[in-house]
Tab-separated table of C-alpha atoms in Angstrom:
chain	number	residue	atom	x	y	z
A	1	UNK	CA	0.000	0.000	0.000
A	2	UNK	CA	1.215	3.415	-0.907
A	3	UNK	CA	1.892	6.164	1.523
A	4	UNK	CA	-0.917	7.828	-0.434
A	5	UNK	CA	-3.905	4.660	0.214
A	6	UNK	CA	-2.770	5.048	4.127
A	7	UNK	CA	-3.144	8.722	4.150
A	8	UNK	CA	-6.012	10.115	5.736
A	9	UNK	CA	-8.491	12.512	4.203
A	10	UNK	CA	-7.357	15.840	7.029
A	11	UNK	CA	-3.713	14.920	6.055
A	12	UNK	CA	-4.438	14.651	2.674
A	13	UNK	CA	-6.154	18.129	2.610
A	14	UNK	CA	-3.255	19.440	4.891
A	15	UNK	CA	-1.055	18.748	1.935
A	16	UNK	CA	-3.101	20.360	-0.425
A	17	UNK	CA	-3.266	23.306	1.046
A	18	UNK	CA	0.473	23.596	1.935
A	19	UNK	CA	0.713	23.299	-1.627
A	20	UNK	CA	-1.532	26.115	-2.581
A	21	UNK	CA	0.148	28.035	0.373
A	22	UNK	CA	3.272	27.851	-1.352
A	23	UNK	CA	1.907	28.122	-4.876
A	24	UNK	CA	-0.134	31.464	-3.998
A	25	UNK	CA	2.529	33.064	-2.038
A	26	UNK	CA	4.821	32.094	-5.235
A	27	UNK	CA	2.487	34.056	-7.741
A	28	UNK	CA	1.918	36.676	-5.141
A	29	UNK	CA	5.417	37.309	-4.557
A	30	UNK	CA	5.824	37.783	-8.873
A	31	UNK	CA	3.078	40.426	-8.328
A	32	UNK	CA	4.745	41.901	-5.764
A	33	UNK	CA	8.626	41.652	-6.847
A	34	UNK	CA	8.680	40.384	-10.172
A	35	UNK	CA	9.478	42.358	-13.196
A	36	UNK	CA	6.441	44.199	-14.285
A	37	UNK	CA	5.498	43.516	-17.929
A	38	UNK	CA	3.243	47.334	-18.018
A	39	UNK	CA	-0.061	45.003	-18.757
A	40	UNK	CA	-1.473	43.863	-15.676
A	41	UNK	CA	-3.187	41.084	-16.676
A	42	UNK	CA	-0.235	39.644	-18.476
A	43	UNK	CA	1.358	40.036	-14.832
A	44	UNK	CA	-1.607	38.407	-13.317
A	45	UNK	CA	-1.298	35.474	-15.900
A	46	UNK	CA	2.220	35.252	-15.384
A	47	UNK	CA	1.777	34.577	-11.687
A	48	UNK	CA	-0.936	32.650	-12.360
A	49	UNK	CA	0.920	30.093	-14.202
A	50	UNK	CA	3.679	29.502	-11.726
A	51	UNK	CA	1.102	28.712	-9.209
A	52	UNK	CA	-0.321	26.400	-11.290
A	53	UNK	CA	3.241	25.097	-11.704
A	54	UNK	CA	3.925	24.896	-8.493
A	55	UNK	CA	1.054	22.504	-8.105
A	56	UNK	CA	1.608	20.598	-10.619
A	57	UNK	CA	4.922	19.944	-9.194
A	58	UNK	CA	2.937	18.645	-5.749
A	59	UNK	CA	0.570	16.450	-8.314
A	60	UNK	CA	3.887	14.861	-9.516
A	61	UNK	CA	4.968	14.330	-6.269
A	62	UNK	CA	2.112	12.527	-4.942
A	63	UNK	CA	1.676	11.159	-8.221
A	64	UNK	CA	-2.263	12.025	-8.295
A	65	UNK	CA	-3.350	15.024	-10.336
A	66	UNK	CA	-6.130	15.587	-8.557
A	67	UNK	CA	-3.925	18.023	-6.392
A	68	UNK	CA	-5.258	20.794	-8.919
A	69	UNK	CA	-8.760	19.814	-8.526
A	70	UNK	CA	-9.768	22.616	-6.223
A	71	UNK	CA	-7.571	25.212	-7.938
A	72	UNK	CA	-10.372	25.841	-10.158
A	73	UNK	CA	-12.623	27.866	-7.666
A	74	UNK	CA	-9.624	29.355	-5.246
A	75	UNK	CA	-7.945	31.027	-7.532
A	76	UNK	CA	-10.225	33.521	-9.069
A	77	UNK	CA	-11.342	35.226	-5.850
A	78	UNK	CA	-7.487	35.696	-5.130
A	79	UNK	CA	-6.450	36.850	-8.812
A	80	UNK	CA	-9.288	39.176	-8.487
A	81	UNK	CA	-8.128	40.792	-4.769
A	82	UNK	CA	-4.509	40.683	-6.728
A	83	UNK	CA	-6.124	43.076	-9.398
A	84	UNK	CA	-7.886	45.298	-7.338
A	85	UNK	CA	-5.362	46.095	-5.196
A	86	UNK	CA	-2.830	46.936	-7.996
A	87	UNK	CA	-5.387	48.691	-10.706
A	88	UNK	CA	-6.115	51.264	-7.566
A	89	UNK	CA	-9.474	50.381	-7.969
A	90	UNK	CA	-11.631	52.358	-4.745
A	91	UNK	CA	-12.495	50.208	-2.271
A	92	UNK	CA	-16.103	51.509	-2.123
A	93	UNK	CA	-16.419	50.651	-5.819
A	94	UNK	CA	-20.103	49.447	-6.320
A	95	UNK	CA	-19.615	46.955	-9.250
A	96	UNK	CA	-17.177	45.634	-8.120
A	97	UNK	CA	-18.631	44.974	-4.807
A	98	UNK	CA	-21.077	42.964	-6.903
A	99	UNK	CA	-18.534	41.239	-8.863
A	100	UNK	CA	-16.661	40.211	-5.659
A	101	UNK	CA	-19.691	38.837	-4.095
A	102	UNK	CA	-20.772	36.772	-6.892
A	103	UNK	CA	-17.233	35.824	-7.468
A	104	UNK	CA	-16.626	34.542	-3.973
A	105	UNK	CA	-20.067	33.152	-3.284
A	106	UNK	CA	-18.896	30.718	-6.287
A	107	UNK	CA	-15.606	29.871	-4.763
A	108	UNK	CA	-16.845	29.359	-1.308
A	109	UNK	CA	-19.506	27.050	-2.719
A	110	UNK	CA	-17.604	25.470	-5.061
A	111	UNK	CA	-14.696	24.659	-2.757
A	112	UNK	CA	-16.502	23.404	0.025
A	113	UNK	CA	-18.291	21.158	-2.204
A	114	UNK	CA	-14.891	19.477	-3.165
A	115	UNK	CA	-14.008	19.089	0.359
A	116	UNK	CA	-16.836	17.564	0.863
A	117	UNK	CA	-16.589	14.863	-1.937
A	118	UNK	CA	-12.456	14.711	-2.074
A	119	UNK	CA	-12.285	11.182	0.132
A	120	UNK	CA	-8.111	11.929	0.339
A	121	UNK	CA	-5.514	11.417	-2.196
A	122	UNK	CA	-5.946	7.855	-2.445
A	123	UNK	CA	-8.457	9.202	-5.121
A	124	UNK	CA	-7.975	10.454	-8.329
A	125	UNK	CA	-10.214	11.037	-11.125
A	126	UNK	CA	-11.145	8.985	-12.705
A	127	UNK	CA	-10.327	11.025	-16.467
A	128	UNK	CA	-6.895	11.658	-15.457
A	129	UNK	CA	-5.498	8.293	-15.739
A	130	UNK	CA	-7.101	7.816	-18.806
A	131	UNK	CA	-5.714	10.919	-20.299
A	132	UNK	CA	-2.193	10.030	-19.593
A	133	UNK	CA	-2.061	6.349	-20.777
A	134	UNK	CA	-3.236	7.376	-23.979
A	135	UNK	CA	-0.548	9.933	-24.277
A	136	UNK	CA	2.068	7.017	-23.276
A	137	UNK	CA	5.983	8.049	-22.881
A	138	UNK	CA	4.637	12.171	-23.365
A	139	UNK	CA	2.440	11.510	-20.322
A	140	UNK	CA	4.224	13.962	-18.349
A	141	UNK	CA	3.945	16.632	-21.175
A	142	UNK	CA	0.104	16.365	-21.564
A	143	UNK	CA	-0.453	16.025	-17.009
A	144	UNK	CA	1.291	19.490	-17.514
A	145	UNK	CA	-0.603	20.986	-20.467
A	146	UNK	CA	-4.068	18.963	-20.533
A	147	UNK	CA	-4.763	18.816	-16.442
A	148	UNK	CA	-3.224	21.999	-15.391
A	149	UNK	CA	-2.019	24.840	-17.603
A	150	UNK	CA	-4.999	24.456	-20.086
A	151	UNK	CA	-7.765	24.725	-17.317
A	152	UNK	CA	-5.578	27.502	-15.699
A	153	UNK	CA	-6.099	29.287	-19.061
A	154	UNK	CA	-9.346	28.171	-19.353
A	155	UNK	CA	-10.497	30.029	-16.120
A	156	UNK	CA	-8.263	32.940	-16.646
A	157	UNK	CA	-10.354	33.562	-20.011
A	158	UNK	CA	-13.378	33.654	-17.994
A	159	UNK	CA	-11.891	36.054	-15.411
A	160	UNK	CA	-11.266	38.768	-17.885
A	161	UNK	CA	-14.498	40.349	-17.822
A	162	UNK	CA	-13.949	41.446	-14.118
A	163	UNK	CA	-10.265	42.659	-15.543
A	164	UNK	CA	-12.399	45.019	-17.426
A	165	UNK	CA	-14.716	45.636	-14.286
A	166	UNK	CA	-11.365	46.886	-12.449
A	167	UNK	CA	-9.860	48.573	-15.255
A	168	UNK	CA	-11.852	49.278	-18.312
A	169	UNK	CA	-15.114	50.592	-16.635
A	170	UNK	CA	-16.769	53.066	-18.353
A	171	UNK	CA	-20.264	53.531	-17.513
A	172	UNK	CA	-22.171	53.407	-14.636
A	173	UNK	CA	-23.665	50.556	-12.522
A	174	UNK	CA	-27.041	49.966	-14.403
A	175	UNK	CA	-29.488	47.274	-14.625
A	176	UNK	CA	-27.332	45.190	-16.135
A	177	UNK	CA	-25.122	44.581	-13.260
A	178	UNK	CA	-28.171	43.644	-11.325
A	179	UNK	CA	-29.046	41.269	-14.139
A	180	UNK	CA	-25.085	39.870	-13.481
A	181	UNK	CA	-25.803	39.629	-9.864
A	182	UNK	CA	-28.904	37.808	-10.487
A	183	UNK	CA	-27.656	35.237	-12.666
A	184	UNK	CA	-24.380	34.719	-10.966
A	185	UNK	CA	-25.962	34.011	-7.416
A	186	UNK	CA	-28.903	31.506	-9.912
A	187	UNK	CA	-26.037	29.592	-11.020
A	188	UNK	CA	-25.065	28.875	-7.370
A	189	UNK	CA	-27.980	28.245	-6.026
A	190	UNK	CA	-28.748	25.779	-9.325
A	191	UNK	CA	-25.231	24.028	-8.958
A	192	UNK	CA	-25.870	23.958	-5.192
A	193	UNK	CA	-28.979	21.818	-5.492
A	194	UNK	CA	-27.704	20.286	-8.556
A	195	UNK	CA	-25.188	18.331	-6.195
A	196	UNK	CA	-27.068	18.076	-3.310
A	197	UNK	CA	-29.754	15.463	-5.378
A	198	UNK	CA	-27.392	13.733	-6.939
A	199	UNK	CA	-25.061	12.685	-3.192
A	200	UNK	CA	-28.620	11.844	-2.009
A	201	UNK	CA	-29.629	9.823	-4.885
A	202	UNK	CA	-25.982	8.500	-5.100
A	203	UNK	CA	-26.584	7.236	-1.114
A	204	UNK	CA	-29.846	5.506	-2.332
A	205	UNK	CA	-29.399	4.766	-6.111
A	206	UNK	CA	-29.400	0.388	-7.289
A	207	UNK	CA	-26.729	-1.049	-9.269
A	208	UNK	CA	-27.178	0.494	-12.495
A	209	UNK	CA	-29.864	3.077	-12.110
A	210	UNK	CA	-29.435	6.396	-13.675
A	211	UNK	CA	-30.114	9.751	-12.610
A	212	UNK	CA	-33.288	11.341	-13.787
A	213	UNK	CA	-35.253	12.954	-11.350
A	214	UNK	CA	-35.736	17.040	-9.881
A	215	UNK	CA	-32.586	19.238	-11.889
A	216	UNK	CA	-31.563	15.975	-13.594
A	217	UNK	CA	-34.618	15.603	-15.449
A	218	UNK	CA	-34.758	19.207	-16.997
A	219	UNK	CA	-31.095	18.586	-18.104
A	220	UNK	CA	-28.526	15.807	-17.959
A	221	UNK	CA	-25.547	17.758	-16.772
A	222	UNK	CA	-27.335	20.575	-14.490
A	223	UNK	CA	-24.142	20.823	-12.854
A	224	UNK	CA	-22.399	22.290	-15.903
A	225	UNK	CA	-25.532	24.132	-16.951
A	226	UNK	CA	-24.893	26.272	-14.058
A	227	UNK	CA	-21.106	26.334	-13.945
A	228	UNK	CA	-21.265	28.040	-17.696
A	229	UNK	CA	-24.205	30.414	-16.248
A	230	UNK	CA	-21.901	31.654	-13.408
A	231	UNK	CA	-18.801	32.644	-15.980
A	232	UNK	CA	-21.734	34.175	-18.537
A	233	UNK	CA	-22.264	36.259	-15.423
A	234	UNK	CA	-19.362	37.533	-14.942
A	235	UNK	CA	-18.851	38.544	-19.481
A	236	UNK	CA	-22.434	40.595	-18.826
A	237	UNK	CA	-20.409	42.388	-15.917
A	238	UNK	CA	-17.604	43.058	-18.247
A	239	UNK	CA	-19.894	44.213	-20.800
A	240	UNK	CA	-22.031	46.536	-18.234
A	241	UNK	CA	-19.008	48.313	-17.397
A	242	UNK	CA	-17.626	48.513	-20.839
A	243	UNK	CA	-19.731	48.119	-24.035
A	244	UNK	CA	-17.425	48.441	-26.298
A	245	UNK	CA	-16.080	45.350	-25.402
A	246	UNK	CA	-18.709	43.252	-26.396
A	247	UNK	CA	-17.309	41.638	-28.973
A	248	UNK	CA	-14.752	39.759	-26.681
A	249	UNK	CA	-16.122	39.510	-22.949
A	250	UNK	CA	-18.095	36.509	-23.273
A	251	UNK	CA	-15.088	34.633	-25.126
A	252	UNK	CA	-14.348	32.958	-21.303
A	253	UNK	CA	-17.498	31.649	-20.820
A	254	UNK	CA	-17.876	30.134	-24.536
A	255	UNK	CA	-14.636	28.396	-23.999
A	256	UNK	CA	-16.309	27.053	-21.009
A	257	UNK	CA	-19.213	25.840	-22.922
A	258	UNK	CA	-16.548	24.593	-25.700
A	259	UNK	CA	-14.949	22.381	-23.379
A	260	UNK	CA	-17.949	21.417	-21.852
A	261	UNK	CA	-19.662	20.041	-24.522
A	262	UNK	CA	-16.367	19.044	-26.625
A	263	UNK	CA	-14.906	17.461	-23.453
A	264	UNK	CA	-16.604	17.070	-19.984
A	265	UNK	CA	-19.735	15.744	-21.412
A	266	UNK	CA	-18.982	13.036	-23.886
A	267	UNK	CA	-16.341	11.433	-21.742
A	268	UNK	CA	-19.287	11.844	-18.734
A	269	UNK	CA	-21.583	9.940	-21.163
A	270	UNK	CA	-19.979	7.337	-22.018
A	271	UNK	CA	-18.273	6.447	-18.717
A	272	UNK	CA	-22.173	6.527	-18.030
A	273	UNK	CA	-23.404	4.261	-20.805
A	274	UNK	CA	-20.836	1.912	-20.034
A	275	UNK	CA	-21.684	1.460	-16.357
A	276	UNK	CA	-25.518	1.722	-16.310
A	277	UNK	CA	-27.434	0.891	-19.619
A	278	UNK	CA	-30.311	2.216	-18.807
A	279	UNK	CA	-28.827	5.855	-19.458
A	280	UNK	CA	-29.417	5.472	-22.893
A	281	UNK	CA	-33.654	6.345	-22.219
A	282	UNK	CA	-32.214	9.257	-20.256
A	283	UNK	CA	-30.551	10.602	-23.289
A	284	UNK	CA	-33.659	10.070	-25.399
A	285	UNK	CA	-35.794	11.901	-23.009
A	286	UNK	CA	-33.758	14.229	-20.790
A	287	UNK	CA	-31.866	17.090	-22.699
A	288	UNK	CA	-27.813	17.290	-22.996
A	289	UNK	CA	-27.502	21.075	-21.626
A	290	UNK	CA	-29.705	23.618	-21.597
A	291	UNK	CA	-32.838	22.941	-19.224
A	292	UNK	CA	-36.198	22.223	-20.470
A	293	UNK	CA	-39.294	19.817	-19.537
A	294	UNK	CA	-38.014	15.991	-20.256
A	295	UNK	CA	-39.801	13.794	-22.857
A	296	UNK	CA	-42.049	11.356	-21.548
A	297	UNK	CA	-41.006	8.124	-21.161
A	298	UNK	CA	-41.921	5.688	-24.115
A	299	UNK	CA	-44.868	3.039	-23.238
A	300	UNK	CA	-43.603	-0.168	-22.153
């Protein structure tokens, strides 16, 4: 047995978030002491990718890539603090009050949800493995590029919009920051309860039975339904405080969508089909993404 199998989940968390001690405090300190590059969201990128390195560098080390798991949702709340404080945003700055709250509503929820779940680095997903055996000999190359550095860029994409919020603003707060707010804070409360079904139908479900009932039977991933809604939130901040940036503000939360769909949802699928046949009538009735009223189910 591994030193990894014996660990326990608090020590396995302990590590984690030494790592993202270290990791943080390494970006910070580029922020802080590093050469400035006069764009600062190329600074903000730069330190953003030697955290992630830094992390990968644990995942290696514990040889489980699910070290980055919870990177996802703690670092925009901190790369958006790191912007504020050096754009000299004020700190009584309405929108971006509202930004910050639906920003670290998200990462509070999102994080404690995968403390909840992570059982201790004796687990890792499931995709990972699969990822790197098909790359074979480059495995190391595409851990690097495919687990980490791609969703770092991924999520940095969809943090732009509050980028423009602390530097770009133009305009006013209007209503459609209060449209924002609104659909930011749905998309928790909809990934929230999203999760909560599916543990309690996961604690109940037989062998083979498939997930189709309250969220799950509007949409088959409500989950990533209202991870996408949160980052569209945050491009109709970007474009409330700037609308001449339209044509690029919403280019973080299509890449979302992009990978969802491209990605996350096959693989999901067919992981599903393969361990419980009778997903194949929730496909026919139950739609992919967006929400809407299932089929009925055909007559026996």
């Amino acid at each position: 047995m591994s030193a990894e199998q014996r660990m326990s989940k608090a020590e396995s968390l302990a590590r984690v978030g030494i790592a993202y001690v270290v990791a943080f405090g390494a970006g910070g300190a580029w922020m802080a002491w590093g050469p400035e590059t006069d764009h600062l969201w190329l600074d903000g990128l730069i330190a953003d990718l030697i955290a992630t390195a830094v992390v990968f560098a644990a995942s290696r080390m514990h040889r489980n890539s699910s070290f980055y798991d919870a990177y996802w949702s703690v670092l925009p709340p901190l790369l958006m603090l790191a912007w504020w404080i050096e754009s000299g945003t004020p700190a009584d700055d309405t929108r971006t009050w509202l930004v910050a709250v639906v920003v670290l509503v998200w990462a509070v929820r999102l994080t404690g949800n995968w403390i909840y779940a992570f059982p201790g680095l004796h687990h890792e997903d499931w995709r990972y493995p699969l990822l790197r055996d098909k790359a074979g000999k480059a495995e190391a190359a595409v851990d690097l590029m495919a687990i980490h550095v791609f969703p770092t860029l991924q999520v940095f994409a969809g943090m732009l919009p509050v980028y423009v919020v602390l530097t770009r603003a133009s305009e006013d707060v209007g209503w459609l920051d209060y449209v924002a707010l609104v659909v930011g804070l749905g998309a928790v409360v909809l990934e929230y309860a999203a999760d909560v079904q599916m543990y309690r139908f996961a604690d109940t479900r037989q062998p083979g039975q498939a997930m189709d009932s309250g969220l799950w039977s509007w949409s088959r991933h409500p989950n990533y339904f209202g991870e996408f809604s949160f980052w569209f939130s945050l491009g109709l901040f970007g474009l409330a405080a700037n609308p001449d940036d339209w044509w690029w503000v919403f280019v973080g939360a299509l890449g979302m969508y992009a990978m969802f769909q491209g990605a996350s949802i096959p693989m999901m699928e067919q992981r599903s089909l393969e361990r419980r046949p009778s997903y194949a009538d929730v496909i026919a009735r139950v739609p992919r993404f967006f929400p809407r009223p299932p089929r009925k189910k055909a007559a026996a």
